[in-house]
Amino acid sequence: MKNWALWLCVGIISLIGGLLALFNPLSASIAATTLAGWALLFVGALQGWSAWKSAGFKARTGAGIAAAASLLMGLVLLFGPFGDGTFLRYALTALLIISGAAKLWAARHIRGDDLHLVVLGAGGVSVLLGLVVLTGFPGFLAGSLGAILGLELMANGAALVVLSLRRRKVAPLA
């Protein structure tokens, strides 16, 4: 990606959205879900725009997959679960695992960097959250959609901030 500042802004927005979702996961689950849904839509749209502007197939593909996952997760959250909530559970599981896989893919490309482990950890957190939603274990976390979304937004934000700072380091000044 040529514009590292855009990724930095998206990462900071994602971190803020995650913190806001974590501050109130139980007492205002609907508000946290709505907030996280809008934050995911906004982050996904910016990631999609960033993917469109990216040079190179690998960068475009990784950012595009992450953007699609964020957009779909945001739409599912805003329009609510369909039926008995099983669809939401499976969709959220799939999207969290896809988002984690995209982060793990991005981590492959910065293996020698000092901050490689942050992006790798963010991908692992997303995959782990997907498995938590799928299995329902542990019960206190699986029942709190706001906490799961807050953690996913924070993992997404951490990965984007690290990737943007890494990109800034190697990008020529214009």
Short mmCIF file of N, CA and C in Angstrom, two decimals:
data_model
loop_
_atom_site.label_atom_id
_atom_site.label_comp_id
_atom_site.label_asym_id
_atom_site.label_seq_id
_atom_site.Cartn_x
_atom_site.Cartn_y
_atom_site.Cartn_z
N MET A 1 0.84 -1.18 0.00
CA MET A 1 0.00 0.00 0.00
C MET A 1 0.88 1.23 0.00
N LYS A 2 0.56 2.17 -0.85
CA LYS A 2 1.35 3.38 -0.94
C LYS A 2 1.01 4.36 0.18
N ASN A 3 -0.23 4.44 0.58
CA ASN A 3 -0.68 5.42 1.55
C ASN A 3 -0.73 4.80 2.95
N TRP A 4 0.40 4.82 3.63
CA TRP A 4 0.47 4.22 4.96
C TRP A 4 -0.38 4.98 5.97
N ALA A 5 -0.56 6.27 5.75
CA ALA A 5 -1.33 7.08 6.70
C ALA A 5 -2.79 6.65 6.75
N LEU A 6 -3.34 6.21 5.63
CA LEU A 6 -4.72 5.73 5.62
C LEU A 6 -4.86 4.49 6.50
N TRP A 7 -3.93 3.56 6.37
CA TRP A 7 -3.98 2.35 7.21
C TRP A 7 -3.82 2.73 8.69
N LEU A 8 -2.98 3.71 8.97
CA LEU A 8 -2.81 4.15 10.36
C LEU A 8 -4.12 4.72 10.90
N CYS A 9 -4.79 5.55 10.12
CA CYS A 9 -6.08 6.13 10.55
C CYS A 9 -7.13 5.04 10.75
N VAL A 10 -7.20 4.09 9.82
CA VAL A 10 -8.16 3.00 9.93
C VAL A 10 -7.86 2.17 11.17
N GLY A 11 -6.57 1.92 11.43
CA GLY A 11 -6.19 1.15 12.61
C GLY A 11 -6.57 1.86 13.90
N ILE A 12 -6.37 3.16 13.95
CA ILE A 12 -6.72 3.93 15.15
C ILE A 12 -8.23 3.95 15.35
N ILE A 13 -8.98 4.12 14.26
CA ILE A 13 -10.45 4.08 14.36
C ILE A 13 -10.91 2.72 14.86
N SER A 14 -10.28 1.67 14.35
CA SER A 14 -10.63 0.32 14.77
C SER A 14 -10.31 0.11 16.25
N LEU A 15 -9.17 0.59 16.71
CA LEU A 15 -8.83 0.48 18.13
C LEU A 15 -9.83 1.23 19.01
N ILE A 16 -10.19 2.43 18.59
CA ILE A 16 -11.16 3.23 19.36
C ILE A 16 -12.52 2.53 19.39
N GLY A 17 -12.96 2.03 18.22
CA GLY A 17 -14.23 1.30 18.16
C GLY A 17 -14.21 0.07 19.06
N GLY A 18 -13.07 -0.63 19.08
CA GLY A 18 -12.94 -1.81 19.94
C GLY A 18 -12.99 -1.46 21.41
N LEU A 19 -12.31 -0.39 21.79
CA LEU A 19 -12.35 0.04 23.19
C LEU A 19 -13.76 0.45 23.61
N LEU A 20 -14.44 1.18 22.75
CA LEU A 20 -15.80 1.59 23.07
C LEU A 20 -16.73 0.38 23.21
N ALA A 21 -16.53 -0.61 22.37
CA ALA A 21 -17.35 -1.83 22.47
C ALA A 21 -17.02 -2.61 23.74
N LEU A 22 -15.76 -2.60 24.16
CA LEU A 22 -15.37 -3.33 25.37
C LEU A 22 -15.82 -2.65 26.66
N PHE A 23 -15.93 -1.32 26.64
CA PHE A 23 -16.31 -0.61 27.84
C PHE A 23 -17.74 -0.92 28.29
N ASN A 24 -18.58 -1.35 27.37
CA ASN A 24 -19.98 -1.54 27.73
C ASN A 24 -20.56 -2.80 27.07
N PRO A 25 -19.93 -3.96 27.24
CA PRO A 25 -20.42 -5.14 26.52
C PRO A 25 -21.66 -5.78 27.12
N LEU A 26 -21.82 -5.74 28.43
CA LEU A 26 -22.94 -6.46 29.05
C LEU A 26 -24.17 -5.59 29.24
N SER A 27 -23.98 -4.41 29.79
CA SER A 27 -25.15 -3.59 30.12
C SER A 27 -25.79 -2.97 28.88
N ALA A 28 -25.06 -2.81 27.82
CA ALA A 28 -25.62 -2.23 26.60
C ALA A 28 -25.15 -3.02 25.38
N SER A 29 -25.48 -4.30 25.38
CA SER A 29 -25.04 -5.17 24.29
C SER A 29 -25.54 -4.70 22.94
N ILE A 30 -26.75 -4.21 22.89
CA ILE A 30 -27.30 -3.74 21.62
C ILE A 30 -26.53 -2.52 21.14
N ALA A 31 -26.23 -1.60 22.06
CA ALA A 31 -25.47 -0.41 21.67
C ALA A 31 -24.06 -0.79 21.23
N ALA A 32 -23.44 -1.70 21.96
CA ALA A 32 -22.09 -2.13 21.60
C ALA A 32 -22.09 -2.83 20.25
N THR A 33 -23.10 -3.65 20.00
CA THR A 33 -23.19 -4.36 18.73
C THR A 33 -23.43 -3.37 17.59
N THR A 34 -24.30 -2.41 17.81
CA THR A 34 -24.56 -1.40 16.78
C THR A 34 -23.31 -0.56 16.53
N LEU A 35 -22.66 -0.13 17.60
CA LEU A 35 -21.43 0.64 17.47
C LEU A 35 -20.36 -0.16 16.73
N ALA A 36 -20.19 -1.42 17.12
CA ALA A 36 -19.21 -2.27 16.47
C ALA A 36 -19.59 -2.52 15.01
N GLY A 37 -20.88 -2.69 14.73
CA GLY A 37 -21.34 -2.88 13.36
C GLY A 37 -21.01 -1.69 12.47
N TRP A 38 -21.29 -0.48 12.97
CA TRP A 38 -20.96 0.72 12.19
C TRP A 38 -19.45 0.90 12.06
N ALA A 39 -18.72 0.62 13.14
CA ALA A 39 -17.27 0.72 13.07
C ALA A 39 -16.70 -0.28 12.06
N LEU A 40 -17.24 -1.50 12.06
CA LEU A 40 -16.78 -2.50 11.10
C LEU A 40 -17.12 -2.08 9.67
N LEU A 41 -18.29 -1.50 9.45
CA LEU A 41 -18.64 -1.01 8.12
C LEU A 41 -17.69 0.09 7.68
N PHE A 42 -17.43 1.02 8.57
CA PHE A 42 -16.54 2.14 8.25
C PHE A 42 -15.13 1.65 7.98
N VAL A 43 -14.63 0.78 8.86
CA VAL A 43 -13.28 0.22 8.70
C VAL A 43 -13.21 -0.61 7.42
N GLY A 44 -14.23 -1.42 7.17
CA GLY A 44 -14.26 -2.23 5.95
C GLY A 44 -14.27 -1.39 4.69
N ALA A 45 -15.04 -0.30 4.71
CA ALA A 45 -15.09 0.59 3.54
C ALA A 45 -13.72 1.23 3.30
N LEU A 46 -13.09 1.70 4.36
CA LEU A 46 -11.76 2.30 4.20
C LEU A 46 -10.73 1.26 3.77
N GLN A 47 -10.82 0.05 4.31
CA GLN A 47 -9.91 -1.01 3.88
C GLN A 47 -10.15 -1.36 2.41
N GLY A 48 -11.41 -1.38 2.00
CA GLY A 48 -11.72 -1.66 0.60
C GLY A 48 -11.16 -0.60 -0.32
N TRP A 49 -11.30 0.65 0.08
CA TRP A 49 -10.73 1.74 -0.71
C TRP A 49 -9.21 1.63 -0.76
N SER A 50 -8.63 1.28 0.37
CA SER A 50 -7.19 1.09 0.44
C SER A 50 -6.75 -0.07 -0.46
N ALA A 51 -7.52 -1.15 -0.46
CA ALA A 51 -7.20 -2.29 -1.32
C ALA A 51 -7.27 -1.88 -2.79
N TRP A 52 -8.26 -1.09 -3.13
CA TRP A 52 -8.43 -0.63 -4.50
C TRP A 52 -7.22 0.20 -4.94
N LYS A 53 -6.68 0.99 -4.01
CA LYS A 53 -5.55 1.87 -4.31
C LYS A 53 -4.21 1.15 -4.23
N SER A 54 -4.18 -0.06 -3.67
CA SER A 54 -2.93 -0.78 -3.47
C SER A 54 -2.34 -1.21 -4.81
N ALA A 55 -1.02 -1.16 -4.84
CA ALA A 55 -0.31 -1.67 -6.00
C ALA A 55 0.15 -3.08 -5.67
N GLY A 56 -0.05 -3.98 -6.55
CA GLY A 56 0.39 -5.35 -6.32
C GLY A 56 -0.75 -6.25 -5.93
N PHE A 57 -0.72 -7.44 -6.47
CA PHE A 57 -1.80 -8.41 -6.25
C PHE A 57 -1.88 -8.87 -4.81
N LYS A 58 -0.74 -9.13 -4.17
CA LYS A 58 -0.74 -9.65 -2.80
C LYS A 58 -1.34 -8.64 -1.82
N ALA A 59 -0.91 -7.41 -1.93
CA ALA A 59 -1.43 -6.37 -1.03
C ALA A 59 -2.91 -6.14 -1.27
N ARG A 60 -3.31 -6.11 -2.53
CA ARG A 60 -4.71 -5.88 -2.88
C ARG A 60 -5.59 -7.04 -2.39
N THR A 61 -5.10 -8.26 -2.55
CA THR A 61 -5.88 -9.43 -2.15
C THR A 61 -6.06 -9.48 -0.64
N GLY A 62 -4.97 -9.31 0.11
CA GLY A 62 -5.06 -9.35 1.58
C GLY A 62 -5.97 -8.28 2.13
N ALA A 63 -5.79 -7.05 1.65
CA ALA A 63 -6.63 -5.95 2.12
C ALA A 63 -8.08 -6.13 1.68
N GLY A 64 -8.28 -6.67 0.48
CA GLY A 64 -9.63 -6.89 -0.02
C GLY A 64 -10.38 -7.94 0.78
N ILE A 65 -9.69 -9.02 1.16
CA ILE A 65 -10.33 -10.07 1.96
C ILE A 65 -10.69 -9.53 3.34
N ALA A 66 -9.76 -8.80 3.95
CA ALA A 66 -10.04 -8.21 5.27
C ALA A 66 -11.20 -7.21 5.18
N ALA A 67 -11.24 -6.43 4.10
CA ALA A 67 -12.32 -5.45 3.93
C ALA A 67 -13.66 -6.16 3.77
N ALA A 68 -13.69 -7.21 2.97
CA ALA A 68 -14.94 -7.94 2.77
C ALA A 68 -15.42 -8.55 4.08
N ALA A 69 -14.50 -9.10 4.85
CA ALA A 69 -14.87 -9.70 6.14
C ALA A 69 -15.44 -8.63 7.07
N SER A 70 -14.80 -7.47 7.14
CA SER A 70 -15.30 -6.39 8.01
C SER A 70 -16.66 -5.89 7.56
N LEU A 71 -16.82 -5.70 6.26
CA LEU A 71 -18.10 -5.22 5.74
C LEU A 71 -19.22 -6.21 6.01
N LEU A 72 -18.98 -7.48 5.74
CA LEU A 72 -20.02 -8.49 5.97
C LEU A 72 -20.37 -8.61 7.45
N MET A 73 -19.34 -8.59 8.31
CA MET A 73 -19.60 -8.69 9.74
C MET A 73 -20.41 -7.48 10.21
N GLY A 74 -20.07 -6.29 9.72
CA GLY A 74 -20.81 -5.10 10.10
C GLY A 74 -22.26 -5.15 9.65
N LEU A 75 -22.50 -5.62 8.41
CA LEU A 75 -23.87 -5.74 7.91
C LEU A 75 -24.68 -6.74 8.71
N VAL A 76 -24.08 -7.88 9.02
CA VAL A 76 -24.79 -8.89 9.81
C VAL A 76 -25.14 -8.34 11.19
N LEU A 77 -24.24 -7.59 11.78
CA LEU A 77 -24.50 -7.03 13.11
C LEU A 77 -25.61 -5.97 13.06
N LEU A 78 -25.58 -5.13 12.07
CA LEU A 78 -26.56 -4.06 12.00
C LEU A 78 -27.96 -4.56 11.65
N PHE A 79 -28.05 -5.56 10.81
CA PHE A 79 -29.36 -6.06 10.41
C PHE A 79 -29.84 -7.19 11.31
N GLY A 80 -29.01 -7.59 12.27
CA GLY A 80 -29.43 -8.54 13.28
C GLY A 80 -29.39 -9.98 12.83
N PRO A 81 -29.51 -10.86 13.80
CA PRO A 81 -29.49 -12.28 13.48
C PRO A 81 -30.76 -12.68 12.74
N PHE A 82 -30.60 -13.61 11.84
CA PHE A 82 -31.73 -14.12 11.08
C PHE A 82 -32.16 -15.44 11.70
N GLY A 83 -33.45 -15.60 11.92
CA GLY A 83 -33.96 -16.84 12.52
C GLY A 83 -33.62 -16.91 13.99
N ASP A 84 -33.08 -18.04 14.42
CA ASP A 84 -32.80 -18.25 15.84
C ASP A 84 -31.40 -17.80 16.25
N GLY A 85 -30.68 -17.13 15.39
CA GLY A 85 -29.33 -16.67 15.71
C GLY A 85 -28.24 -17.62 15.25
N THR A 86 -28.62 -18.78 14.73
CA THR A 86 -27.63 -19.74 14.26
C THR A 86 -26.85 -19.17 13.08
N PHE A 87 -27.56 -18.48 12.19
CA PHE A 87 -26.88 -17.87 11.05
C PHE A 87 -25.82 -16.88 11.52
N LEU A 88 -26.19 -16.02 12.49
CA LEU A 88 -25.24 -15.04 13.01
C LEU A 88 -24.02 -15.73 13.59
N ARG A 89 -24.25 -16.79 14.33
CA ARG A 89 -23.14 -17.53 14.95
C ARG A 89 -22.18 -18.07 13.90
N TYR A 90 -22.72 -18.73 12.88
CA TYR A 90 -21.86 -19.30 11.85
C TYR A 90 -21.23 -18.23 10.96
N ALA A 91 -21.98 -17.19 10.65
CA ALA A 91 -21.42 -16.10 9.84
C ALA A 91 -20.31 -15.39 10.60
N LEU A 92 -20.55 -15.10 11.87
CA LEU A 92 -19.53 -14.44 12.67
C LEU A 92 -18.30 -15.32 12.83
N THR A 93 -18.51 -16.62 13.03
CA THR A 93 -17.39 -17.56 13.11
C THR A 93 -16.57 -17.52 11.83
N ALA A 94 -17.24 -17.64 10.69
CA ALA A 94 -16.53 -17.65 9.41
C ALA A 94 -15.80 -16.34 9.17
N LEU A 95 -16.46 -15.23 9.46
CA LEU A 95 -15.84 -13.94 9.20
C LEU A 95 -14.66 -13.66 10.13
N LEU A 96 -14.76 -14.09 11.38
CA LEU A 96 -13.64 -13.93 12.30
C LEU A 96 -12.45 -14.77 11.85
N ILE A 97 -12.71 -15.99 11.42
CA ILE A 97 -11.61 -16.85 10.97
C ILE A 97 -11.01 -16.31 9.67
N ILE A 98 -11.84 -15.82 8.76
CA ILE A 98 -11.33 -15.23 7.52
C ILE A 98 -10.50 -13.99 7.82
N SER A 99 -11.00 -13.16 8.72
CA SER A 99 -10.25 -11.96 9.12
C SER A 99 -8.91 -12.34 9.73
N GLY A 100 -8.91 -13.36 10.58
CA GLY A 100 -7.66 -13.82 11.18
C GLY A 100 -6.71 -14.38 10.14
N ALA A 101 -7.23 -15.13 9.18
CA ALA A 101 -6.39 -15.68 8.12
C ALA A 101 -5.76 -14.56 7.28
N ALA A 102 -6.52 -13.50 7.02
CA ALA A 102 -5.97 -12.36 6.26
C ALA A 102 -4.83 -11.70 7.05
N LYS A 103 -4.99 -11.58 8.36
CA LYS A 103 -3.93 -11.00 9.19
C LYS A 103 -2.71 -11.91 9.21
N LEU A 104 -2.94 -13.21 9.31
CA LEU A 104 -1.82 -14.16 9.30
C LEU A 104 -1.10 -14.10 7.95
N TRP A 105 -1.86 -13.94 6.88
CA TRP A 105 -1.26 -13.79 5.54
C TRP A 105 -0.39 -12.54 5.49
N ALA A 106 -0.90 -11.45 6.04
CA ALA A 106 -0.13 -10.20 6.05
C ALA A 106 1.13 -10.35 6.90
N ALA A 107 1.05 -11.11 7.98
CA ALA A 107 2.21 -11.31 8.86
C ALA A 107 3.32 -12.06 8.15
N ARG A 108 2.97 -12.91 7.21
CA ARG A 108 3.99 -13.65 6.45
C ARG A 108 4.94 -12.72 5.72
N HIS A 109 4.42 -11.59 5.28
CA HIS A 109 5.21 -10.69 4.45
C HIS A 109 6.12 -9.77 5.25
N ILE A 110 5.99 -9.76 6.56
CA ILE A 110 6.87 -8.91 7.38
C ILE A 110 7.61 -9.76 8.40
N ARG A 111 7.95 -10.99 8.03
CA ARG A 111 8.58 -11.93 8.95
C ARG A 111 9.81 -11.38 9.64
N GLY A 112 10.66 -10.64 8.96
CA GLY A 112 11.89 -10.15 9.55
C GLY A 112 11.72 -8.92 10.42
N ASP A 113 10.55 -8.34 10.43
CA ASP A 113 10.30 -7.11 11.18
C ASP A 113 10.15 -7.38 12.67
N ASP A 114 10.53 -6.42 13.49
CA ASP A 114 10.40 -6.55 14.94
C ASP A 114 8.95 -6.69 15.38
N LEU A 115 8.03 -6.08 14.65
CA LEU A 115 6.62 -6.08 15.03
C LEU A 115 5.82 -7.21 14.37
N HIS A 116 6.50 -8.14 13.78
CA HIS A 116 5.86 -9.29 13.12
C HIS A 116 4.93 -10.03 14.08
N LEU A 117 5.36 -10.17 15.33
CA LEU A 117 4.57 -10.92 16.31
C LEU A 117 3.25 -10.23 16.65
N VAL A 118 3.19 -8.91 16.55
CA VAL A 118 1.95 -8.20 16.83
C VAL A 118 0.89 -8.57 15.79
N VAL A 119 1.28 -8.56 14.52
CA VAL A 119 0.34 -8.90 13.45
C VAL A 119 -0.02 -10.38 13.53
N LEU A 120 0.96 -11.21 13.81
CA LEU A 120 0.71 -12.64 13.97
C LEU A 120 -0.25 -12.89 15.14
N GLY A 121 -0.03 -12.19 16.26
CA GLY A 121 -0.91 -12.32 17.42
C GLY A 121 -2.32 -11.83 17.12
N ALA A 122 -2.44 -10.73 16.36
CA ALA A 122 -3.76 -10.21 16.00
C ALA A 122 -4.52 -11.22 15.15
N GLY A 123 -3.82 -11.87 14.24
CA GLY A 123 -4.46 -12.91 13.43
C GLY A 123 -4.88 -14.09 14.29
N GLY A 124 -4.02 -14.46 15.23
CA GLY A 124 -4.35 -15.56 16.14
C GLY A 124 -5.55 -15.24 17.01
N VAL A 125 -5.64 -14.00 17.48
CA VAL A 125 -6.78 -13.57 18.31
C VAL A 125 -8.07 -13.69 17.51
N SER A 126 -8.05 -13.25 16.25
CA SER A 126 -9.26 -13.33 15.43
C SER A 126 -9.70 -14.77 15.20
N VAL A 127 -8.74 -15.64 14.89
CA VAL A 127 -9.07 -17.06 14.69
C VAL A 127 -9.59 -17.66 15.99
N LEU A 128 -8.95 -17.35 17.09
CA LEU A 128 -9.38 -17.86 18.40
C LEU A 128 -10.79 -17.37 18.74
N LEU A 129 -11.08 -16.10 18.47
CA LEU A 129 -12.42 -15.57 18.72
C LEU A 129 -13.46 -16.29 17.85
N GLY A 130 -13.10 -16.61 16.61
CA GLY A 130 -14.00 -17.37 15.75
C GLY A 130 -14.31 -18.73 16.35
N LEU A 131 -13.30 -19.39 16.89
CA LEU A 131 -13.50 -20.69 17.52
C LEU A 131 -14.31 -20.57 18.81
N VAL A 132 -14.12 -19.47 19.54
CA VAL A 132 -14.91 -19.24 20.76
C VAL A 132 -16.38 -19.10 20.41
N VAL A 133 -16.67 -18.34 19.36
CA VAL A 133 -18.07 -18.17 18.94
C VAL A 133 -18.65 -19.50 18.47
N LEU A 134 -17.88 -20.26 17.72
CA LEU A 134 -18.36 -21.53 17.19
C LEU A 134 -18.66 -22.54 18.30
N THR A 135 -17.73 -22.67 19.25
CA THR A 135 -17.87 -23.70 20.28
C THR A 135 -18.67 -23.23 21.50
N GLY A 136 -18.75 -21.91 21.69
CA GLY A 136 -19.44 -21.41 22.88
C GLY A 136 -18.59 -21.50 24.13
N PHE A 137 -17.29 -21.75 23.98
CA PHE A 137 -16.39 -21.86 25.13
C PHE A 137 -15.41 -20.72 25.10
N PRO A 138 -15.10 -20.05 26.17
CA PRO A 138 -15.77 -20.12 27.46
C PRO A 138 -17.10 -19.39 27.43
N GLY A 139 -18.03 -19.85 28.19
CA GLY A 139 -19.40 -19.35 28.16
C GLY A 139 -19.53 -17.86 28.42
N PHE A 140 -18.72 -17.31 29.33
CA PHE A 140 -18.86 -15.89 29.66
C PHE A 140 -18.46 -15.01 28.48
N LEU A 141 -17.50 -15.46 27.67
CA LEU A 141 -17.09 -14.66 26.53
C LEU A 141 -17.98 -14.92 25.32
N ALA A 142 -18.38 -16.16 25.12
CA ALA A 142 -19.20 -16.52 23.96
C ALA A 142 -20.56 -15.84 24.04
N GLY A 143 -21.06 -15.57 25.23
CA GLY A 143 -22.36 -14.92 25.38
C GLY A 143 -22.30 -13.41 25.25
N SER A 144 -21.13 -12.85 25.23
CA SER A 144 -20.98 -11.41 25.16
C SER A 144 -20.47 -11.00 23.79
N LEU A 145 -21.40 -10.78 22.88
CA LEU A 145 -21.04 -10.40 21.52
C LEU A 145 -20.27 -9.09 21.50
N GLY A 146 -20.63 -8.16 22.38
CA GLY A 146 -19.93 -6.89 22.44
C GLY A 146 -18.46 -7.05 22.77
N ALA A 147 -18.13 -7.96 23.70
CA ALA A 147 -16.72 -8.19 24.06
C ALA A 147 -15.97 -8.83 22.90
N ILE A 148 -16.60 -9.77 22.23
CA ILE A 148 -15.94 -10.42 21.09
C ILE A 148 -15.67 -9.41 19.98
N LEU A 149 -16.65 -8.59 19.68
CA LEU A 149 -16.47 -7.58 18.64
C LEU A 149 -15.43 -6.54 19.04
N GLY A 150 -15.43 -6.16 20.29
CA GLY A 150 -14.43 -5.22 20.76
C GLY A 150 -13.02 -5.78 20.63
N LEU A 151 -12.86 -7.05 21.00
CA LEU A 151 -11.55 -7.68 20.87
C LEU A 151 -11.13 -7.81 19.41
N GLU A 152 -12.07 -8.14 18.54
CA GLU A 152 -11.76 -8.25 17.10
C GLU A 152 -11.36 -6.90 16.53
N LEU A 153 -12.10 -5.85 16.88
CA LEU A 153 -11.74 -4.51 16.41
C LEU A 153 -10.37 -4.10 16.92
N MET A 154 -10.05 -4.45 18.15
CA MET A 154 -8.74 -4.10 18.70
C MET A 154 -7.63 -4.90 18.01
N ALA A 155 -7.86 -6.18 17.74
CA ALA A 155 -6.86 -6.99 17.02
C ALA A 155 -6.67 -6.43 15.61
N ASN A 156 -7.77 -6.08 14.96
CA ASN A 156 -7.70 -5.49 13.62
C ASN A 156 -6.93 -4.17 13.66
N GLY A 157 -7.24 -3.33 14.63
CA GLY A 157 -6.57 -2.04 14.75
C GLY A 157 -5.09 -2.19 15.03
N ALA A 158 -4.72 -3.10 15.91
CA ALA A 158 -3.29 -3.32 16.21
C ALA A 158 -2.54 -3.77 14.97
N ALA A 159 -3.13 -4.69 14.22
CA ALA A 159 -2.48 -5.17 12.99
C ALA A 159 -2.33 -4.04 11.98
N LEU A 160 -3.37 -3.25 11.81
CA LEU A 160 -3.30 -2.16 10.83
C LEU A 160 -2.30 -1.08 11.24
N VAL A 161 -2.23 -0.76 12.52
CA VAL A 161 -1.27 0.24 12.97
C VAL A 161 0.15 -0.26 12.72
N VAL A 162 0.42 -1.51 13.07
CA VAL A 162 1.75 -2.07 12.87
C VAL A 162 2.10 -2.12 11.38
N LEU A 163 1.16 -2.59 10.57
CA LEU A 163 1.43 -2.67 9.13
C LEU A 163 1.65 -1.29 8.53
N SER A 164 0.91 -0.29 9.00
CA SER A 164 1.09 1.06 8.46
C SER A 164 2.44 1.63 8.87
N LEU A 165 2.84 1.41 10.12
CA LEU A 165 4.14 1.91 10.56
C LEU A 165 5.28 1.18 9.84
N ARG A 166 5.09 -0.09 9.59
CA ARG A 166 6.08 -0.86 8.83
C ARG A 166 6.17 -0.31 7.41
N ARG A 167 5.02 -0.02 6.83
CA ARG A 167 4.98 0.51 5.46
C ARG A 167 5.60 1.90 5.40
N ARG A 168 5.38 2.68 6.42
CA ARG A 168 5.95 4.02 6.47
C ARG A 168 7.46 3.95 6.47
N LYS A 169 7.99 2.96 7.17
CA LYS A 169 9.42 2.80 7.30
C LYS A 169 10.09 2.51 5.95
N VAL A 170 9.39 1.74 5.09
CA VAL A 170 10.00 1.35 3.82
C VAL A 170 9.54 2.21 2.64
N ALA A 171 8.49 3.00 2.83
CA ALA A 171 7.98 3.82 1.73
C ALA A 171 8.86 5.05 1.54
N PRO A 172 9.16 5.39 0.30
CA PRO A 172 9.94 6.61 0.07
C PRO A 172 9.10 7.83 0.37
N LEU A 173 9.75 8.87 0.86
CA LEU A 173 9.03 10.13 1.14
C LEU A 173 8.71 10.81 -0.16
N ALA A 174 7.50 11.32 -0.26
CA ALA A 174 7.10 11.99 -1.49
C ALA A 174 6.82 13.45 -1.24
#
